[in-house]
Amino acid sequence: MFIPVLTILTIASWNVRGLAKPSNAPTDTVKYERILKRALLLGDCVRYGLDIVGLQETKCTSYENELLPNGYRLILFDQVECRHGGVGFLIAARICDFVVSAERVSDRVCYIDLSLPLRGGGFKKIRIVNCYGYTSVRALESPRKVERFYEEVTSTYKVPAKWEAFVVGDMNSKIGRLTQEDRMHGLSEYIGNHGIGMRNPNGETMLNFMIRNDLFACNTAFQHPSRHKLSWTGQKIVNWRTKETAPLYAQLDYILCKRRTVVLLQDSRSYGGAKMCSDHKPVVARVNLGNHVLLHRRKQPATTKFNCDTLHSDTALKSAYQTAIFNTVSNKIYSNNTKDRKEA
């Protein structure tokens, strides 16, 4: 049987702000609105060429596993604690046959395991963890829930060393732009040069999680206009008397990968032209699986380099260097035996 080889895997994260089941709608109008929203979501995913989309804030209370037009499969997990969260996946037709499992961990965490064929034979095992983090207000009210959330993500993220793993989701965190102080502390290993905004307390918590698990923020690694870095649009009141508002922008959604996997990244950014209505943009990362051999490339031993320019300009240094070489050579004892010469 012919198995198509996947070269580019496109992973996305999207807070859809509600994706309730049409059949449970209270009125026909709401039912048609829900059908339309799912159709627009599917159209956007086809237009952007998305293979695996992690969905957050679905607000679905029951489990769904539905085959959509164009061969896409929609998996939505149920909720137990509340109705506000909810996570799931939208899987492209060309990926469906390579899905090993898709499981729910909690109302805010789920994962999917893939076994993708590689060029040259063999399969690459990949786990994608999808999560929906707590807002800053909820985090201050219930810090224990935030701790439990990251514990769930960490335990779900753990896979065998040969696997690749990604964490996608609306983290409701701002890790911000990389500062000079961050560079001094080695945080450039976890955050790229093209983040945006300032770090908030939720961002500090997320950054600690990234450091503990050796993760890198993909959508901070590439140069793009600000509109392709920001992932959320809100409103803030600038005049309480007149209720005048102004738009508010932030980078809250992320795709995280192992630090070693950065060499496979082709691009990562947000897209602002989606037709489906949401206050979040889809954040996309394109991974070049054709370069998977780079993951196991042996590091070349470091070579010592000498700056010889000063030997030409500094007469005293040149004379001292010649004397040291003469003394070293003069002290060597050579014999007619080739083996002894090599050992000397």
Tab-separated table of C-alpha atoms in Angstrom:
chain	number	residue	atom	x	y	z
A	1	MET	CA	0.000	0.000	0.000
A	2	PHE	CA	1.312	3.447	-0.956
A	3	ILE	CA	1.861	5.740	2.042
A	4	PRO	CA	2.218	9.451	1.203
A	5	VAL	CA	5.260	11.162	2.727
A	6	LEU	CA	4.607	14.348	4.685
A	7	THR	CA	7.289	17.001	4.329
A	8	ILE	CA	5.643	20.085	5.851
A	9	LEU	CA	3.406	19.728	8.915
A	10	THR	CA	1.304	22.804	9.683
A	11	ILE	CA	0.248	23.108	13.332
A	12	ALA	CA	-2.115	25.823	14.579
A	13	SER	CA	-3.694	27.120	17.772
A	14	TRP	CA	-7.012	28.950	17.719
A	15	ASN	CA	-9.328	30.205	20.444
A	16	VAL	CA	-12.649	29.923	18.606
A	17	ARG	CA	-14.755	31.594	21.355
A	18	GLY	CA	-17.569	29.082	21.201
A	19	LEU	CA	-18.244	26.112	18.935
A	20	ALA	CA	-21.379	24.630	20.468
A	21	LYS	CA	-23.284	21.788	18.863
A	22	PRO	CA	-25.941	23.037	16.391
A	23	SER	CA	-28.460	20.354	17.332
A	24	ASN	CA	-28.560	21.676	20.917
A	25	ALA	CA	-29.457	25.211	19.863
A	26	PRO	CA	-32.525	26.724	21.594
A	27	THR	CA	-33.807	28.360	18.379
A	28	ASP	CA	-33.429	27.863	14.637
A	29	THR	CA	-31.599	31.182	14.344
A	30	VAL	CA	-28.956	30.102	16.834
A	31	LYS	CA	-28.758	26.724	15.123
A	32	TYR	CA	-27.983	28.301	11.728
A	33	GLU	CA	-25.432	30.629	13.326
A	34	ARG	CA	-23.611	27.646	14.822
A	35	ILE	CA	-23.676	25.768	11.514
A	36	LEU	CA	-22.318	28.847	9.740
A	37	LYS	CA	-19.526	29.293	12.284
A	38	ARG	CA	-18.360	25.700	11.832
A	39	ALA	CA	-18.466	26.111	8.059
A	40	LEU	CA	-16.386	29.314	8.247
A	41	LEU	CA	-13.896	27.603	10.564
A	42	LEU	CA	-13.495	24.764	8.086
A	43	GLY	CA	-13.090	27.210	5.206
A	44	ASP	CA	-10.379	29.160	7.028
A	45	CYS	CA	-8.463	25.983	7.852
A	46	VAL	CA	-8.576	24.863	4.215
A	47	ARG	CA	-7.519	28.323	2.994
A	48	TYR	CA	-4.530	28.489	5.356
A	49	GLY	CA	-3.585	24.864	4.722
A	50	LEU	CA	-3.746	23.825	8.386
A	51	ASP	CA	-3.101	20.163	9.236
A	52	ILE	CA	-3.710	20.075	13.006
A	53	VAL	CA	-5.612	22.847	14.782
A	54	GLY	CA	-5.800	22.976	18.560
A	55	LEU	CA	-9.136	24.570	19.480
A	56	GLN	CA	-9.738	26.379	22.777
A	57	GLU	CA	-12.819	27.860	24.469
A	58	THR	CA	-15.169	25.610	22.502
A	59	LYS	CA	-17.814	25.848	25.288
A	60	CYS	CA	-18.960	22.330	24.402
A	61	THR	CA	-20.287	20.179	27.241
A	62	SER	CA	-20.456	16.836	25.407
A	63	TYR	CA	-17.969	14.802	23.392
A	64	GLU	CA	-18.110	15.071	19.587
A	65	ASN	CA	-16.216	13.205	16.876
A	66	GLU	CA	-17.564	14.311	13.522
A	67	LEU	CA	-16.353	13.903	9.936
A	68	LEU	CA	-16.716	17.217	8.117
A	69	PRO	CA	-16.719	18.054	4.386
A	70	ASN	CA	-13.323	17.887	2.642
A	71	GLY	CA	-12.433	14.980	4.909
A	72	TYR	CA	-11.617	17.088	7.974
A	73	ARG	CA	-12.355	15.531	11.363
A	74	LEU	CA	-13.603	17.593	14.295
A	75	ILE	CA	-12.960	16.256	17.803
A	76	LEU	CA	-14.413	18.209	20.734
A	77	PHE	CA	-13.970	17.013	24.303
A	78	ASP	CA	-16.554	17.282	27.047
A	79	GLN	CA	-16.344	19.495	30.142
A	80	VAL	CA	-16.987	18.529	33.743
A	81	GLU	CA	-16.170	21.548	35.922
A	82	CYS	CA	-17.753	24.397	33.919
A	83	ARG	CA	-19.080	25.444	30.530
A	84	HIS	CA	-16.674	28.293	29.750
A	85	GLY	CA	-13.585	26.303	28.670
A	86	GLY	CA	-13.415	23.306	26.409
A	87	VAL	CA	-10.697	22.067	24.043
A	88	GLY	CA	-10.521	19.967	20.913
A	89	PHE	CA	-8.845	19.358	17.549
A	90	LEU	CA	-9.598	19.887	13.886
A	91	ILE	CA	-7.627	17.432	11.752
A	92	ALA	CA	-7.010	17.661	7.993
A	93	ALA	CA	-7.922	14.744	5.735
A	94	ARG	CA	-4.294	13.941	4.887
A	95	ILE	CA	-3.460	13.569	8.601
A	96	CYS	CA	-6.473	11.530	9.764
A	97	ASP	CA	-4.970	8.163	8.804
A	98	PHE	CA	-1.876	8.858	10.920
A	99	VAL	CA	-3.688	9.713	14.157
A	100	VAL	CA	-2.849	7.140	16.818
A	101	SER	CA	-4.983	8.553	19.632
A	102	ALA	CA	-6.701	11.723	20.840
A	103	GLU	CA	-7.431	11.967	24.554
A	104	ARG	CA	-8.916	14.388	27.060
A	105	VAL	CA	-6.921	15.164	30.217
A	106	SER	CA	-9.155	17.842	31.756
A	107	ASP	CA	-11.514	20.649	30.755
A	108	ARG	CA	-8.482	22.673	29.687
A	109	VAL	CA	-5.946	20.082	28.474
A	110	CYS	CA	-6.008	17.385	25.798
A	111	TYR	CA	-3.518	15.784	23.417
A	112	ILE	CA	-3.210	13.965	20.117
A	113	ASP	CA	-0.544	11.424	19.072
A	114	LEU	CA	0.580	11.098	15.453
A	115	SER	CA	2.780	8.608	13.604
A	116	LEU	CA	3.872	10.354	10.404
A	117	PRO	CA	5.781	8.684	7.527
A	118	LEU	CA	9.175	10.204	6.735
A	119	ARG	CA	11.162	10.531	3.562
A	120	GLY	CA	13.616	7.656	3.404
A	121	GLY	CA	11.359	5.341	5.392
A	122	GLY	CA	10.307	5.083	8.985
A	123	PHE	CA	7.809	7.056	11.035
A	124	LYS	CA	8.118	10.071	13.299
A	125	LYS	CA	6.094	9.978	16.521
A	126	ILE	CA	4.639	13.361	17.469
A	127	ARG	CA	2.505	14.458	20.411
A	128	ILE	CA	0.608	17.753	20.304
A	129	VAL	CA	-0.714	19.018	23.645
A	130	ASN	CA	-3.571	21.504	23.405
A	131	CYS	CA	-4.325	23.701	26.423
A	132	TYR	CA	-6.392	26.703	27.501
A	133	GLY	CA	-4.769	28.745	30.274
A	134	TYR	CA	-6.403	30.832	32.973
A	135	THR	CA	-6.760	34.589	32.573
A	136	SER	CA	-4.744	36.933	34.804
A	137	VAL	CA	-7.816	37.655	36.952
A	138	ARG	CA	-8.622	33.962	37.452
A	139	ALA	CA	-4.948	33.230	38.150
A	140	LEU	CA	-4.882	35.777	40.991
A	141	GLU	CA	-8.128	34.414	42.435
A	142	SER	CA	-7.128	30.746	42.238
A	143	PRO	CA	-3.336	30.260	42.069
A	144	ARG	CA	-3.734	26.572	42.968
A	145	LYS	CA	-5.751	26.014	39.778
A	146	VAL	CA	-2.900	27.510	37.757
A	147	GLU	CA	-0.431	25.171	39.446
A	148	ARG	CA	-2.665	22.196	38.714
A	149	PHE	CA	-3.051	23.336	35.092
A	150	TYR	CA	0.712	23.410	34.485
A	151	GLU	CA	1.121	20.101	36.309
A	152	GLU	CA	-1.383	18.544	33.885
A	153	VAL	CA	0.384	20.057	30.862
A	154	THR	CA	3.788	18.910	32.111
A	155	SER	CA	2.683	15.326	32.769
A	156	THR	CA	0.937	15.175	29.367
A	157	TYR	CA	3.936	16.630	27.555
A	158	LYS	CA	6.304	13.901	28.783
A	159	VAL	CA	7.068	11.545	25.885
A	160	PRO	CA	9.965	9.236	24.924
A	161	ALA	CA	13.141	11.062	23.877
A	162	LYS	CA	12.821	10.142	20.188
A	163	TRP	CA	9.366	11.694	19.935
A	164	GLU	CA	8.712	15.286	18.946
A	165	ALA	CA	6.289	17.222	21.127
A	166	PHE	CA	4.464	20.530	20.772
A	167	VAL	CA	2.367	22.527	23.221
A	168	VAL	CA	-0.234	24.783	21.585
A	169	GLY	CA	-2.918	26.943	23.083
A	170	ASP	CA	-4.332	30.176	24.365
A	171	MET	CA	-2.073	30.503	27.394
A	172	ASN	CA	-3.511	33.899	28.423
A	173	SER	CA	0.099	34.891	29.107
A	174	LYS	CA	2.447	37.584	27.849
A	175	ILE	CA	6.086	36.518	27.738
A	176	GLY	CA	6.884	39.775	25.960
A	177	ARG	CA	9.887	41.051	24.065
A	178	LEU	CA	13.333	39.679	24.888
A	179	THR	CA	15.293	42.248	26.937
A	180	GLN	CA	19.029	42.675	27.481
A	181	GLU	CA	18.632	41.349	31.018
A	182	ASP	CA	16.865	38.283	29.620
A	183	ARG	CA	19.822	37.660	27.315
A	184	MET	CA	22.246	37.911	30.223
A	185	HIS	CA	20.249	35.216	32.047
A	186	GLY	CA	20.205	32.925	28.999
A	187	LEU	CA	16.489	33.295	28.211
A	188	SER	CA	17.256	33.700	24.508
A	189	GLU	CA	17.369	29.879	24.487
A	190	TYR	CA	13.600	29.861	25.133
A	191	ILE	CA	12.317	33.114	23.592
A	192	GLY	CA	13.074	34.333	20.068
A	193	ASN	CA	14.172	37.823	19.049
A	194	HIS	CA	10.750	38.815	17.735
A	195	GLY	CA	8.384	38.714	20.696
A	196	ILE	CA	6.156	41.686	21.392
A	197	GLY	CA	4.843	43.544	24.450
A	198	MET	CA	5.865	43.317	28.106
A	199	ARG	CA	5.872	40.253	30.325
A	200	ASN	CA	3.079	39.901	32.903
A	201	PRO	CA	2.809	37.591	35.962
A	202	ASN	CA	1.111	34.897	33.878
A	203	GLY	CA	4.002	35.223	31.424
A	204	GLU	CA	6.511	34.635	34.227
A	205	THR	CA	4.682	31.445	35.202
A	206	MET	CA	4.624	30.264	31.609
A	207	LEU	CA	8.310	31.097	31.114
A	208	ASN	CA	9.234	29.035	34.184
A	209	PHE	CA	7.239	26.146	32.715
A	210	MET	CA	9.150	26.513	29.421
A	211	ILE	CA	12.526	26.514	31.180
A	212	ARG	CA	11.683	23.433	33.269
A	213	ASN	CA	10.638	21.511	30.161
A	214	ASP	CA	13.239	22.915	27.736
A	215	LEU	CA	10.652	24.504	25.420
A	216	PHE	CA	10.941	27.292	22.851
A	217	ALA	CA	8.212	29.755	21.758
A	218	CYS	CA	7.950	29.222	17.985
A	219	ASN	CA	5.962	32.383	17.200
A	220	THR	CA	8.677	34.621	18.659
A	221	ALA	CA	11.387	33.311	16.311
A	222	PHE	CA	10.539	34.980	12.986
A	223	GLN	CA	10.570	38.569	11.744
A	224	HIS	CA	7.026	39.672	10.887
A	225	PRO	CA	4.975	42.867	11.127
A	226	SER	CA	3.367	43.444	14.522
A	227	ARG	CA	-0.063	42.497	13.190
A	228	HIS	CA	1.318	39.012	12.469
A	229	LYS	CA	2.734	38.640	15.990
A	230	LEU	CA	-0.318	39.776	17.974
A	231	SER	CA	-2.994	37.128	18.480
A	232	TRP	CA	-5.760	38.811	20.525
A	233	THR	CA	-7.847	41.957	20.089
A	234	GLY	CA	-9.924	43.433	22.906
A	235	GLN	CA	-11.372	46.746	24.043
A	236	LYS	CA	-10.408	49.071	26.874
A	237	ILE	CA	-12.408	52.050	28.173
A	238	VAL	CA	-10.498	55.306	27.748
A	239	ASN	CA	-13.291	57.593	28.979
A	240	TRP	CA	-15.601	56.276	31.707
A	241	ARG	CA	-17.993	59.218	31.354
A	242	THR	CA	-18.662	58.756	27.638
A	243	LYS	CA	-17.831	54.999	27.623
A	244	GLU	CA	-15.406	55.641	24.777
A	245	THR	CA	-13.270	52.604	24.011
A	246	ALA	CA	-10.035	51.895	22.190
A	247	PRO	CA	-8.684	48.636	20.758
A	248	LEU	CA	-6.311	46.564	22.874
A	249	TYR	CA	-3.849	44.102	21.355
A	250	ALA	CA	-1.707	41.335	22.869
A	251	GLN	CA	0.210	38.148	22.117
A	252	LEU	CA	-1.535	35.518	24.262
A	253	ASP	CA	-1.464	32.408	22.055
A	254	TYR	CA	1.645	30.323	21.533
A	255	ILE	CA	3.065	27.243	19.891
A	256	LEU	CA	5.899	25.713	21.916
A	257	CYS	CA	8.380	23.088	20.734
A	258	LYS	CA	11.461	21.339	22.061
A	259	ARG	CA	14.553	23.514	21.765
A	260	ARG	CA	16.182	20.934	19.515
A	261	THR	CA	13.192	21.163	17.125
A	262	VAL	CA	13.852	24.830	16.290
A	263	VAL	CA	15.997	23.703	13.320
A	264	LEU	CA	12.857	22.195	11.742
A	265	LEU	CA	10.783	25.384	11.949
A	266	GLN	CA	10.031	26.946	8.576
A	267	ASP	CA	7.835	29.810	9.799
A	268	SER	CA	5.488	30.789	12.630
A	269	ARG	CA	3.046	33.715	12.831
A	270	SER	CA	-0.583	34.699	13.362
A	271	TYR	CA	-3.108	35.300	10.573
A	272	GLY	CA	-5.604	38.156	10.719
A	273	GLY	CA	-7.815	37.514	7.683
A	274	ALA	CA	-9.968	34.706	9.077
A	275	LYS	CA	-13.677	34.839	8.242
A	276	MET	CA	-14.781	33.004	11.384
A	277	CYS	CA	-15.639	35.468	14.140
A	278	SER	CA	-13.361	35.375	17.200
A	279	ASP	CA	-11.344	37.833	19.251
A	280	HIS	CA	-8.282	35.599	18.686
A	281	LYS	CA	-6.289	35.024	15.517
A	282	PRO	CA	-5.036	31.585	14.495
A	283	VAL	CA	-1.353	31.137	15.371
A	284	VAL	CA	0.440	28.849	12.913
A	285	ALA	CA	3.790	27.027	12.856
A	286	ARG	CA	5.083	25.196	9.793
A	287	VAL	CA	7.472	22.346	10.564
A	288	ASN	CA	9.763	20.885	7.895
A	289	LEU	CA	9.869	17.175	8.683
A	290	GLY	CA	12.109	16.673	5.641
A	291	ASN	CA	14.966	18.058	7.752
A	292	HIS	CA	14.442	15.608	10.636
A	293	VAL	CA	18.003	14.302	10.179
A	294	LEU	CA	19.245	17.642	11.584
A	295	LEU	CA	17.887	16.589	14.983
A	296	HIS	CA	20.536	13.901	15.255
A	297	ARG	CA	23.446	15.725	13.614
A	298	ARG	CA	26.686	15.231	15.511
A	299	LYS	CA	28.272	18.358	16.859
A	300	GLN	CA	31.714	19.135	15.478
A	301	PRO	CA	34.437	19.392	18.145
A	302	ALA	CA	35.376	22.959	18.927
A	303	THR	CA	38.667	24.094	17.389
A	304	THR	CA	41.039	26.576	19.002
A	305	LYS	CA	41.621	29.670	16.888
A	306	PHE	CA	44.568	32.023	17.315
A	307	ASN	CA	44.750	35.686	16.411
A	308	CYS	CA	48.035	35.989	14.490
A	309	ASP	CA	47.571	39.583	13.284
A	310	THR	CA	49.502	41.040	16.217
A	311	LEU	CA	52.597	38.983	15.285
A	312	HIS	CA	53.019	41.245	12.271
A	313	SER	CA	52.433	44.574	14.013
A	314	ASP	CA	54.055	43.974	17.445
A	315	THR	CA	57.810	43.497	17.055
A	316	ALA	CA	58.419	42.559	20.709
A	317	LEU	CA	55.660	39.924	20.649
A	318	LYS	CA	56.999	38.529	17.389
A	319	SER	CA	60.506	38.221	18.860
A	320	ALA	CA	59.195	36.531	22.030
A	321	TYR	CA	57.140	34.089	19.940
A	322	GLN	CA	60.166	33.160	17.791
A	323	THR	CA	62.296	32.599	20.906
A	324	ALA	CA	59.604	30.374	22.487
A	325	ILE	CA	59.316	28.284	19.314
A	326	PHE	CA	63.125	27.938	19.056
A	327	ASN	CA	63.416	26.809	22.677
A	328	THR	CA	60.573	24.300	22.313
A	329	VAL	CA	62.067	22.754	19.185
A	330	SER	CA	65.594	22.722	20.647
A	331	ASN	CA	64.444	20.784	23.718
A	332	LYS	CA	62.869	18.018	21.654
A	333	ILE	CA	64.895	14.789	21.308
A	334	TYR	CA	64.472	13.007	17.986
A	335	SER	CA	65.573	9.563	16.922
A	336	ASN	CA	65.711	7.706	13.644
A	337	ASN	CA	62.678	5.669	14.722
A	338	THR	CA	59.534	7.006	13.018
A	339	LYS	CA	57.345	5.805	15.875
A	340	ASP	CA	59.427	7.713	18.436
A	341	ARG	CA	59.191	10.839	16.330
A	342	LYS	CA	55.396	10.652	16.293
A	343	GLU	CA	55.277	10.166	20.057
A	344	ALA	CA	57.619	13.121	20.576
